[in-house]
Short mmCIF file of C-alpha atoms in Angstrom, two decimals:
data_model
loop_
_atom_site.label_atom_id
_atom_site.label_comp_id
_atom_site.label_asym_id
_atom_site.label_seq_id
_atom_site.Cartn_x
_atom_site.Cartn_y
_atom_site.Cartn_z
CA MET A 243 0.57 0.69 -1.51
CA ARG A 244 -2.10 -1.34 0.27
CA VAL A 245 -2.48 -1.10 3.98
CA LEU A 246 -4.34 -3.39 6.50
CA LEU A 247 -5.55 -1.34 9.47
CA ILE A 248 -6.61 -3.35 12.59
CA GLU A 249 -8.19 -0.84 14.94
CA ASP A 250 -11.43 -1.18 17.01
CA SER A 251 -12.02 2.55 17.59
CA THR A 252 -14.23 3.58 14.75
CA ARG A 253 -13.37 7.30 15.10
CA LEU A 254 -9.66 6.75 15.03
CA SER A 255 -9.94 4.23 12.29
CA ALA A 256 -11.77 6.79 10.15
CA LEU A 257 -9.09 9.40 10.83
CA ILE A 258 -6.27 7.03 9.89
CA VAL A 259 -8.01 5.85 6.74
CA SER A 260 -8.56 9.52 5.65
CA GLY A 261 -4.96 10.41 6.35
CA LEU A 262 -3.58 7.38 4.55
CA SER A 263 -5.88 7.85 1.65
CA GLY A 264 -4.64 11.47 1.22
CA ALA A 265 -1.20 10.13 1.00
CA GLY A 266 -2.06 7.68 -1.71
CA PHE A 267 -2.53 4.49 0.28
CA ALA A 268 -5.44 2.11 -0.25
CA THR A 269 -6.54 1.09 3.37
CA ASP A 270 -8.72 -1.86 4.46
CA PRO A 271 -9.87 -1.17 8.09
CA PHE A 272 -11.09 -3.98 10.39
CA GLY A 273 -12.33 -3.76 13.94
CA THR A 274 -11.63 -7.37 14.88
CA LEU A 275 -8.68 -9.75 14.62
CA ALA A 276 -10.88 -12.41 13.10
CA GLY A 277 -11.78 -10.20 10.15
CA ALA A 278 -8.17 -9.05 9.75
CA GLU A 279 -6.88 -12.67 9.72
CA GLU A 280 -9.23 -13.50 6.91
CA ALA A 281 -8.14 -10.46 4.97
CA VAL A 282 -4.43 -11.46 5.37
CA GLU A 283 -5.15 -14.95 4.08
CA THR A 284 -6.84 -13.66 0.95
CA LEU A 285 -5.18 -10.38 -0.02
CA SER A 286 -1.63 -9.04 -0.41
CA TYR A 287 -0.58 -6.11 1.86
CA ASP A 288 2.48 -3.82 1.87
CA LEU A 289 2.02 -2.75 5.46
CA ILE A 290 -0.11 -3.68 8.55
CA LEU A 291 -1.17 -1.21 11.30
CA LEU A 292 -2.07 -3.15 14.39
CA ASP A 293 -3.68 -2.14 17.73
CA LEU A 294 -2.53 -4.24 20.72
CA GLY A 295 -5.87 -4.09 22.56
CA MET A 296 -8.59 -5.64 20.36
CA PRO A 297 -12.01 -6.78 21.51
CA ASP A 298 -11.48 -10.39 20.32
CA GLY A 299 -7.91 -10.99 21.31
CA ASP A 300 -4.46 -9.68 22.04
CA GLY A 301 -2.61 -7.94 19.21
CA ALA A 302 0.80 -9.25 20.26
CA ALA A 303 -0.48 -12.87 20.14
CA PHE A 304 -1.95 -12.11 16.68
CA MET A 305 1.39 -10.73 15.67
CA ARG A 306 3.17 -13.87 16.76
CA HIS A 307 0.66 -15.95 14.84
CA LEU A 308 1.26 -13.97 11.69
CA ARG A 309 5.07 -14.42 11.89
CA ARG A 310 4.80 -18.14 12.62
CA SER A 311 2.59 -18.53 9.53
CA GLY A 312 5.27 -16.93 7.43
CA CYS A 313 3.87 -13.39 7.03
CA ARG A 314 6.73 -10.95 6.51
CA VAL A 315 4.71 -7.83 5.89
CA PRO A 316 6.04 -4.90 7.88
CA VAL A 317 3.89 -4.20 11.03
CA LEU A 318 3.46 -0.94 12.90
CA MET A 319 1.82 -1.37 16.27
CA ILE A 320 -0.40 1.59 17.26
CA THR A 321 -1.58 1.50 20.91
CA ALA A 322 -2.28 3.47 24.04
CA ARG A 323 0.05 1.28 26.06
CA SER A 324 3.10 3.39 26.60
CA GLY A 325 5.05 1.32 29.14
CA LEU A 326 8.44 -0.05 28.34
CA ASP A 327 7.28 -3.65 29.00
CA ASP A 328 4.40 -3.21 26.44
CA LYS A 329 6.78 -1.86 23.82
CA VAL A 330 9.24 -4.73 24.40
CA LYS A 331 6.38 -7.25 24.20
CA GLY A 332 5.12 -5.83 20.97
CA LEU A 333 8.54 -5.63 19.31
CA ASP A 334 9.48 -9.14 20.49
CA ALA A 335 6.30 -10.48 19.12
CA GLY A 336 7.43 -9.43 15.65
CA ALA A 337 6.40 -5.81 15.12
CA ASP A 338 8.75 -3.55 13.14
CA ASP A 339 7.86 -0.28 14.90
CA TYR A 340 5.63 0.93 17.74
CA LEU A 341 3.64 4.20 17.92
CA VAL A 342 1.86 5.32 21.05
CA LYS A 343 -1.53 7.07 21.01
CA PRO A 344 -2.38 9.80 20.71
CA PHE A 345 -0.29 10.62 17.65
CA GLU A 346 -0.21 13.06 14.74
CA ILE A 347 -1.24 11.67 11.40
CA ARG A 348 1.87 13.12 9.78
CA GLU A 349 4.12 11.14 12.28
CA LEU A 350 2.14 7.98 11.34
CA LEU A 351 2.70 8.60 7.63
CA ALA A 352 6.36 9.26 8.15
CA ARG A 353 6.73 5.93 10.06
CA CYS A 354 4.75 4.14 7.37
CA ARG A 355 7.10 5.55 4.66
CA ALA A 356 10.13 4.59 6.73
CA LEU A 357 9.01 1.00 7.05
CA LEU A 358 8.30 0.72 3.43
CA ARG A 359 11.80 1.88 2.60
CA ARG A 360 13.41 -0.93 4.51
CA PRO A 361 15.22 -3.68 2.43
CA ALA A 362 13.14 -6.35 3.97
CA THR A 363 10.06 -5.10 2.05
CA CYS A 364 11.90 -5.79 -1.20
CA LEU A 365 10.74 -2.42 -2.59
CA ASP A 366 13.14 -0.57 -4.80
CA PRO A 367 13.14 3.14 -3.92
CA VAL A 368 13.32 4.21 -7.58
CA LEU A 369 11.74 2.37 -10.44
CA SER A 370 12.50 3.00 -14.11
CA LEU A 371 11.71 1.84 -17.61
CA ALA A 372 13.09 3.46 -20.70
CA ASN A 373 12.86 7.25 -19.97
CA ILE A 374 10.24 6.85 -17.19
CA GLU A 375 11.32 7.20 -13.56
CA LEU A 376 9.25 6.84 -10.36
CA ASP A 377 10.47 7.72 -6.87
CA CYS A 378 8.36 5.48 -4.69
CA ALA A 379 9.16 7.30 -1.42
CA SER A 380 8.24 10.80 -2.64
CA ARG A 381 5.56 9.47 -5.05
CA THR A 382 7.03 11.67 -7.84
CA ALA A 383 7.46 10.62 -11.46
CA SER A 384 9.51 12.03 -14.32
CA ILE A 385 9.40 11.26 -18.04
CA ALA A 386 12.26 12.13 -20.33
CA GLY A 387 13.85 14.10 -17.45
CA ARG A 388 10.77 16.35 -16.84
CA SER A 389 8.44 16.14 -13.92
CA ALA A 390 5.19 14.34 -14.60
CA HIS A 391 2.47 15.50 -12.24
CA LEU A 392 0.22 12.39 -11.87
CA PRO A 393 -2.79 12.00 -9.56
CA PRO A 394 -2.40 9.40 -6.73
CA ARG A 395 -4.32 6.59 -8.48
CA GLU A 396 -2.33 6.97 -11.71
CA THR A 397 0.94 7.08 -9.63
CA ASP A 398 -0.13 3.79 -7.92
CA LEU A 399 -0.92 2.17 -11.23
CA LEU A 400 2.38 3.28 -12.71
CA GLU A 401 4.25 1.81 -9.84
CA LEU A 402 2.46 -1.54 -10.16
CA LEU A 403 3.15 -1.68 -13.89
CA LEU A 404 6.81 -0.68 -13.50
CA ARG A 405 7.35 -3.41 -10.86
CA ARG A 406 6.08 -5.89 -13.39
CA SER A 407 7.14 -4.29 -16.60
CA GLY A 408 7.08 -6.60 -19.55
CA GLN A 409 4.50 -8.80 -17.70
CA VAL A 410 0.73 -8.89 -18.05
CA VAL A 411 -0.90 -7.55 -14.86
CA GLY A 412 -4.43 -8.94 -14.36
CA LYS A 413 -7.40 -6.68 -13.80
CA PRO A 414 -8.10 -8.14 -10.33
CA ALA A 415 -4.56 -7.39 -9.21
CA ILE A 416 -4.87 -3.79 -10.37
CA GLU A 417 -8.26 -3.33 -8.63
CA GLN A 418 -6.81 -4.79 -5.43
CA ALA A 419 -3.82 -2.47 -5.57
CA LEU A 420 -5.79 0.69 -6.36
CA TYR A 421 -8.93 0.41 -4.25
CA ALA A 422 -9.61 -0.40 -0.60
CA LEU A 423 -12.19 -3.17 0.20
CA ALA A 424 -14.77 -0.64 1.29
CA SER A 425 -14.48 1.44 -1.88
CA GLU A 426 -17.32 1.41 -4.31
CA VAL A 427 -15.61 0.69 -7.66
CA THR A 428 -17.73 1.35 -10.73
CA PRO A 429 -17.27 -1.05 -13.65
CA ASN A 430 -15.29 1.53 -15.68
CA ALA A 431 -13.30 3.09 -12.90
CA MET A 432 -10.17 1.07 -13.44
CA GLU A 433 -10.35 1.45 -17.18
CA ALA A 434 -10.60 5.24 -16.72
CA VAL A 435 -7.39 5.28 -14.65
CA VAL A 436 -5.62 3.20 -17.19
CA SER A 437 -6.74 5.51 -20.02
CA ARG A 438 -5.64 8.61 -18.20
CA LEU A 439 -2.18 7.13 -17.47
CA ARG A 440 -1.81 6.05 -21.12
CA ARG A 441 -2.63 9.68 -22.21
CA HIS A 442 -0.17 11.13 -19.74
CA LEU A 443 2.64 8.83 -20.96
CA ALA A 444 2.00 9.59 -24.56
CA THR A 445 1.67 13.39 -24.16
CA ALA A 446 4.92 13.47 -22.04
CA GLY A 447 6.86 11.58 -24.67
CA ALA A 448 7.36 8.34 -22.79
CA GLU A 449 9.42 5.71 -24.60
CA ALA A 450 7.08 2.95 -23.31
CA GLU A 451 3.59 1.78 -24.17
CA LEU A 452 0.72 0.65 -22.00
CA HIS A 453 -0.84 -2.28 -23.81
CA THR A 454 -4.32 -3.77 -23.24
CA VAL A 455 -4.31 -7.59 -23.21
CA ARG A 456 -7.98 -8.05 -24.02
CA GLY A 457 -9.96 -9.92 -21.33
CA ILE A 458 -6.87 -10.27 -19.04
CA GLY A 459 -5.23 -7.05 -18.05
CA TYR A 460 -2.51 -4.58 -18.95
CA MET A 461 1.23 -4.52 -19.66
CA LEU A 462 3.81 -1.73 -19.74
CA CYS A 463 6.71 -2.23 -22.09
CA ALA A 464 9.51 -0.18 -23.59
CA THR A 465 8.54 0.94 -27.08
CA GLY A 466 9.28 -1.81 -29.64
CA GLN A 467 9.57 -4.56 -27.01
CA SER A 468 5.93 -5.77 -26.85
#
């Protein structure tokens, strides 16, 4: 899951990025609305965390702009404004949830998971292909009925490939899904994740194969259907 974080406090932003990363989210933090708007226009996000009070504008106004432009990504507002009028303003502007500072990271994570489970996000809670099954909420996978203990990056890659099973997923799309903008990605990092996932699937007896489409990307297919 890829998250856009719009928060001008560098300390809080770092704490949130750390907490989200530990839960398997790739997070792009921005300290201005202008930078965030450019990111929304060029990248695909699963969730947006938005502070109401930003140095270059009002978060609620930015939220209305997003919704008018057709953005349907779930938005969780995070702000120190605890008044009822502020909450109503944020929700009426188009936010899906509202969290008041200070907050515990585990509550933030729980709210993120809840938003991503909503039907509007078009995310199936459980994905499957042949004898592979992935519970997207708990981030747990099973192969041939047995638990498959996959690291976070391999789990993210498996989810992406399952959502597009039978289709070629380009390398740029995989890099975007697995790594935040600020991450330093070595040339072979993505290939290493793909290789490890392929070995895990083969070792566990998965009835699916992860194919390399040379020069383009990768494709996950049920065995015999490529």
